[in-house]
Short mmCIF file of C-alpha atoms in Angstrom, two decimals:
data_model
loop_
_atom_site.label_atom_id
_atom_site.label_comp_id
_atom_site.label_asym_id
_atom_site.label_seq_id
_atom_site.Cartn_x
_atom_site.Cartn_y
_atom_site.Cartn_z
CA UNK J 576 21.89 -6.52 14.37
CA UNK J 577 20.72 -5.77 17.83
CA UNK J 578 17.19 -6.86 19.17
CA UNK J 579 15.86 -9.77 20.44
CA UNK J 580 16.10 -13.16 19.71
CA UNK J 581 12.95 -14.86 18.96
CA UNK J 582 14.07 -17.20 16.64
CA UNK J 583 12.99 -17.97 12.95
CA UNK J 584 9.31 -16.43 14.38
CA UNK J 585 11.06 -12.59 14.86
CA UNK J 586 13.64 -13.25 11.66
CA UNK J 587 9.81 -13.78 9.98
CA UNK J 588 8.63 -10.71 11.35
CA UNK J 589 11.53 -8.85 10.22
CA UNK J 590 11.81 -9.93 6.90
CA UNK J 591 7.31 -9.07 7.00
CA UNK J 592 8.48 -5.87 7.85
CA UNK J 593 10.90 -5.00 5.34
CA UNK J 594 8.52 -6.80 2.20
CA UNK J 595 5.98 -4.34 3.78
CA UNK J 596 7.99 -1.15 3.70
CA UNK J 597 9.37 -1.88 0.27
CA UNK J 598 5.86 -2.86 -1.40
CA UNK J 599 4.11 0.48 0.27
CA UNK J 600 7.20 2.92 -0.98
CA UNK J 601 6.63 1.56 -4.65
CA UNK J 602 2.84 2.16 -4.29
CA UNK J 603 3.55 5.30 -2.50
CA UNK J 604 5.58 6.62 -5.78
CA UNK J 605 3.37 5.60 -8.31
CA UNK J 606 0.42 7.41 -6.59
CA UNK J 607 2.25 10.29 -5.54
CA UNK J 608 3.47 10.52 -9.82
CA UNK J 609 -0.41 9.48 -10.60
CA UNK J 610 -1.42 13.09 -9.00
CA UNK J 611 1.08 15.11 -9.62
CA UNK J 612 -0.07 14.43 -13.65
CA UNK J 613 -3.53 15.11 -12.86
CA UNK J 614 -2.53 18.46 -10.56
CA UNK J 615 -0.14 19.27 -13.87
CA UNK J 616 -3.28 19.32 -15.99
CA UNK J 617 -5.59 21.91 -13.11
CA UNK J 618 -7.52 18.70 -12.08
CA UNK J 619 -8.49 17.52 -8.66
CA UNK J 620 -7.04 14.15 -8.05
CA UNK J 621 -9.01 11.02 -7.74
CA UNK J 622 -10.40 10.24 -4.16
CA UNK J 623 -9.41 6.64 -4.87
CA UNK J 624 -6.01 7.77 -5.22
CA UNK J 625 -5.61 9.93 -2.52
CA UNK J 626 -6.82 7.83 -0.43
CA UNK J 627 -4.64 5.10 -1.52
CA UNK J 628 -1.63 7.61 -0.90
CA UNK J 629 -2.90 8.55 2.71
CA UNK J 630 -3.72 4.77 3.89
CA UNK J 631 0.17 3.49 2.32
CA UNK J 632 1.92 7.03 3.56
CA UNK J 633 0.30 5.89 7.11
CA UNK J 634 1.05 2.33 6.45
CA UNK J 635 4.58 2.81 5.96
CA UNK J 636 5.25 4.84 8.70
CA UNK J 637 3.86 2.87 11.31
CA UNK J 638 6.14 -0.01 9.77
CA UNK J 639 9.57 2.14 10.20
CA UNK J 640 8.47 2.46 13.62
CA UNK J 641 7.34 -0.97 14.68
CA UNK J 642 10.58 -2.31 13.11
CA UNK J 643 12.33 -0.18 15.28
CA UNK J 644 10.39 -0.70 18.39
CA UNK J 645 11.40 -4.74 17.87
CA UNK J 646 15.29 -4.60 16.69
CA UNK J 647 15.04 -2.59 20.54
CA UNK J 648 13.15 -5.25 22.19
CA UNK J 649 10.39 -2.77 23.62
CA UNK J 650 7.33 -3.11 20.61
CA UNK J 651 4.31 -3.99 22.67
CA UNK J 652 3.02 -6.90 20.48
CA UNK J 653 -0.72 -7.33 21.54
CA UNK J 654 -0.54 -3.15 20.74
CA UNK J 655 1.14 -4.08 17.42
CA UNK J 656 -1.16 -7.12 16.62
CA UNK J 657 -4.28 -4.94 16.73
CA UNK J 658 -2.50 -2.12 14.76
CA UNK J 659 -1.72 -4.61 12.08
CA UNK J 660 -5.24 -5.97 11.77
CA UNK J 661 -6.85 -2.56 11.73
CA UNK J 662 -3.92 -1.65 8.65
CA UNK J 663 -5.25 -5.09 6.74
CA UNK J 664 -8.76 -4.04 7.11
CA UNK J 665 -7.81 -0.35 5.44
CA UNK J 666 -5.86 -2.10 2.74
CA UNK J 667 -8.51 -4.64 1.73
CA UNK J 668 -10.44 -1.44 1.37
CA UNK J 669 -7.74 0.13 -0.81
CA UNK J 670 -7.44 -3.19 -2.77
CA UNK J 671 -11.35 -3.23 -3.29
CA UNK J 672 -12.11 -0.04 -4.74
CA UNK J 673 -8.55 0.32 -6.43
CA UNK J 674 -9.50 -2.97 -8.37
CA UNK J 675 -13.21 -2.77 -9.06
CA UNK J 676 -12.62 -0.90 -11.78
CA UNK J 677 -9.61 -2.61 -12.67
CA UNK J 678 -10.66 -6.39 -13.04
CA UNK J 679 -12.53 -5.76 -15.99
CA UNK J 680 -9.24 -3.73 -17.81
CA UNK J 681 -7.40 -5.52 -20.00
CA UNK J 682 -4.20 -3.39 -20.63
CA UNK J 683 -2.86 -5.32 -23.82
CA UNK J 684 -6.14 -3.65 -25.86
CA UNK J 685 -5.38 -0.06 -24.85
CA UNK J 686 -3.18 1.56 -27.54
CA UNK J 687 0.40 0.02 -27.44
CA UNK J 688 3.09 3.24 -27.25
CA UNK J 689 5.85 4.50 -25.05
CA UNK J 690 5.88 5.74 -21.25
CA UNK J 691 6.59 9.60 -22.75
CA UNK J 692 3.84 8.71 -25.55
CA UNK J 693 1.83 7.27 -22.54
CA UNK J 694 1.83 10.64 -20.63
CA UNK J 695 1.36 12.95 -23.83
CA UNK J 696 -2.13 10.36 -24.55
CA UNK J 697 -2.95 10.61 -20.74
CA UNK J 698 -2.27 15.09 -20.71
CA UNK J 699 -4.36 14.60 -23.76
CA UNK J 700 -7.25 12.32 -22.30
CA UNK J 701 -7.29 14.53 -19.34
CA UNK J 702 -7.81 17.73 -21.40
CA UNK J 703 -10.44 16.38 -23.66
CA UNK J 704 -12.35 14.90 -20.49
CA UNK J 705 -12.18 18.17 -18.88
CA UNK J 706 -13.16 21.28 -20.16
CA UNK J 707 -13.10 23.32 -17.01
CA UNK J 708 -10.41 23.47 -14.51
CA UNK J 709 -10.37 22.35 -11.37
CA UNK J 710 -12.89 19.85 -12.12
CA UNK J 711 -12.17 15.87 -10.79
CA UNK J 712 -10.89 12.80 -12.25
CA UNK J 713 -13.08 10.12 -12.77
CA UNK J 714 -10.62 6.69 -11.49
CA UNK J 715 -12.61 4.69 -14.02
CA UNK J 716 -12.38 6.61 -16.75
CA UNK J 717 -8.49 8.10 -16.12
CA UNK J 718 -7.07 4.30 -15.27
CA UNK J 719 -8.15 3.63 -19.13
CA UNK J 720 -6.07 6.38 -20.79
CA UNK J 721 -2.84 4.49 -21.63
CA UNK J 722 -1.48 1.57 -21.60
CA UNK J 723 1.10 2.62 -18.68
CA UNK J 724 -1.08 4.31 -16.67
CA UNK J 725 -3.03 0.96 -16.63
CA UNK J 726 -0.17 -1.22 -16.11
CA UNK J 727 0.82 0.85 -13.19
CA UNK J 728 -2.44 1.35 -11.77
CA UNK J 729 -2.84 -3.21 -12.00
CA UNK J 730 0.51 -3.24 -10.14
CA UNK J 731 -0.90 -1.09 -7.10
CA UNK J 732 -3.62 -3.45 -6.96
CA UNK J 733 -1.42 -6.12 -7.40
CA UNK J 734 0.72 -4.83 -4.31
CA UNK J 735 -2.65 -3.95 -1.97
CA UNK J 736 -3.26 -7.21 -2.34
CA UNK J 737 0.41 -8.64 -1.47
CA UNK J 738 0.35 -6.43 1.54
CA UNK J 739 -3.01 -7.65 2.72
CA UNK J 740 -1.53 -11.22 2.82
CA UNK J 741 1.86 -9.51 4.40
CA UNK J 742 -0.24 -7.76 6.96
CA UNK J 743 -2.33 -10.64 8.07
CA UNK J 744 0.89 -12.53 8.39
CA UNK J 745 2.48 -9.81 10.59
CA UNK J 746 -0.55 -9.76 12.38
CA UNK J 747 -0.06 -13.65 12.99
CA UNK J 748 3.42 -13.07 13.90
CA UNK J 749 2.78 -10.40 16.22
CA UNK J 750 -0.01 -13.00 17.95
CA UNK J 751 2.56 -15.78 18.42
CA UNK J 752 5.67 -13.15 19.26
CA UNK J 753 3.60 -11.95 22.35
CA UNK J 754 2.78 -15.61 23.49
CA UNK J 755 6.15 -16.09 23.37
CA UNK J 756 7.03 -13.19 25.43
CA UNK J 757 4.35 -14.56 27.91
CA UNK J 758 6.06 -17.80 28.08
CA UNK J 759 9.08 -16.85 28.73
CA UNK J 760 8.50 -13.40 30.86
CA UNK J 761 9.92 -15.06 34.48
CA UNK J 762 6.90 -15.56 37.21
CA UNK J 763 7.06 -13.41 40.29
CA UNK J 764 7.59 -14.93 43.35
CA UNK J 765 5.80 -14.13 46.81
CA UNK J 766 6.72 -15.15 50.24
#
């Protein structure tokens, strides 16, 4: 693979990179499934989820291209450091308000069935909650309508969390990547 070689520091970032891209597709998927079943049923999807779609669809994009920008040897890494701190800071958000709610769920106690079983009980929730459409979903009230849909919902938070500690490492990286380019960027010479 082309790019430049910074040692076990850039194979770090790399591999930061990749982690990051996979753990904000499977969080992308899950959210983008969580409001397509609440659009199914004529509700307006949760803000918290939304918003957890928009910060990861954002998040994962700027990841595609920042792992390009390196395996080219042109991603400006001060640029990248601050891009990576102001992603942590969204994601700690997304972590926050996605678990709130969350921490006090235990998933074993909600009624044990299958995933198709899971999304008749959730249509079902979701139409007894809801008596006119177009109205919104309540996160706290929807993340407790099956056991899947909480399951799911704990491994988002589970993977905001991950890519809080992922981001702040990138973030490190990117620090200690564009010291190194200082270091060895050659000094100009005057007569």
């Amino acid at each position: 693979m082309a790019g430049s070689d910074n040692g076990a520091l850039g194979t770090t970032f790399k591999v930061v990179r990749i982690l990051q891209g996979v753990s904000l597709v499977a969080i992308i998927g899950m959210a983008a499934y969580f409001i397509s079943q609440m659009v199914s049923n004529n509700n307006a999807p949760s803000d918290v989820i939304v918003g957890t779609l928009s910060v990861t669809c954002i998040a994962v994009l700027y990841c595609a291209i920042t792992y390009i920008l390196y395996v080219d040897n042109i991603l400006p890494f001060l640029i990248s450091t601050g891009m990576d701190s102001m992603l942590l800071i969204a994601l700690v958000v997304v972590a926050v308000v996605v678990g709130k709610p969350l921490s006090y769920l235990n998933c074993r106690v909600i009624g044990s069935s299958s995933v198709s079983q899971s999304t008749y009980q959730l249509g079902l929730e979701l139409k007894k909650s809801f008596s006119k459409e177009g109205s919104q979903v309540q996160y706290s009230n929807w993340i407790g309508a099956s056991r899947v849909t909480c399951y799911e919902m704990k491994a988002i938070w589970g993977l905001s969390i991950a890519l809080c500690v992922l981001f702040a490492f990138s973030a490190i990286c990117s620090v200690c990547l564009w010291r190194h380019s200082k270091a060895a960027a050659p000094k100009s010479v005057e007569a």
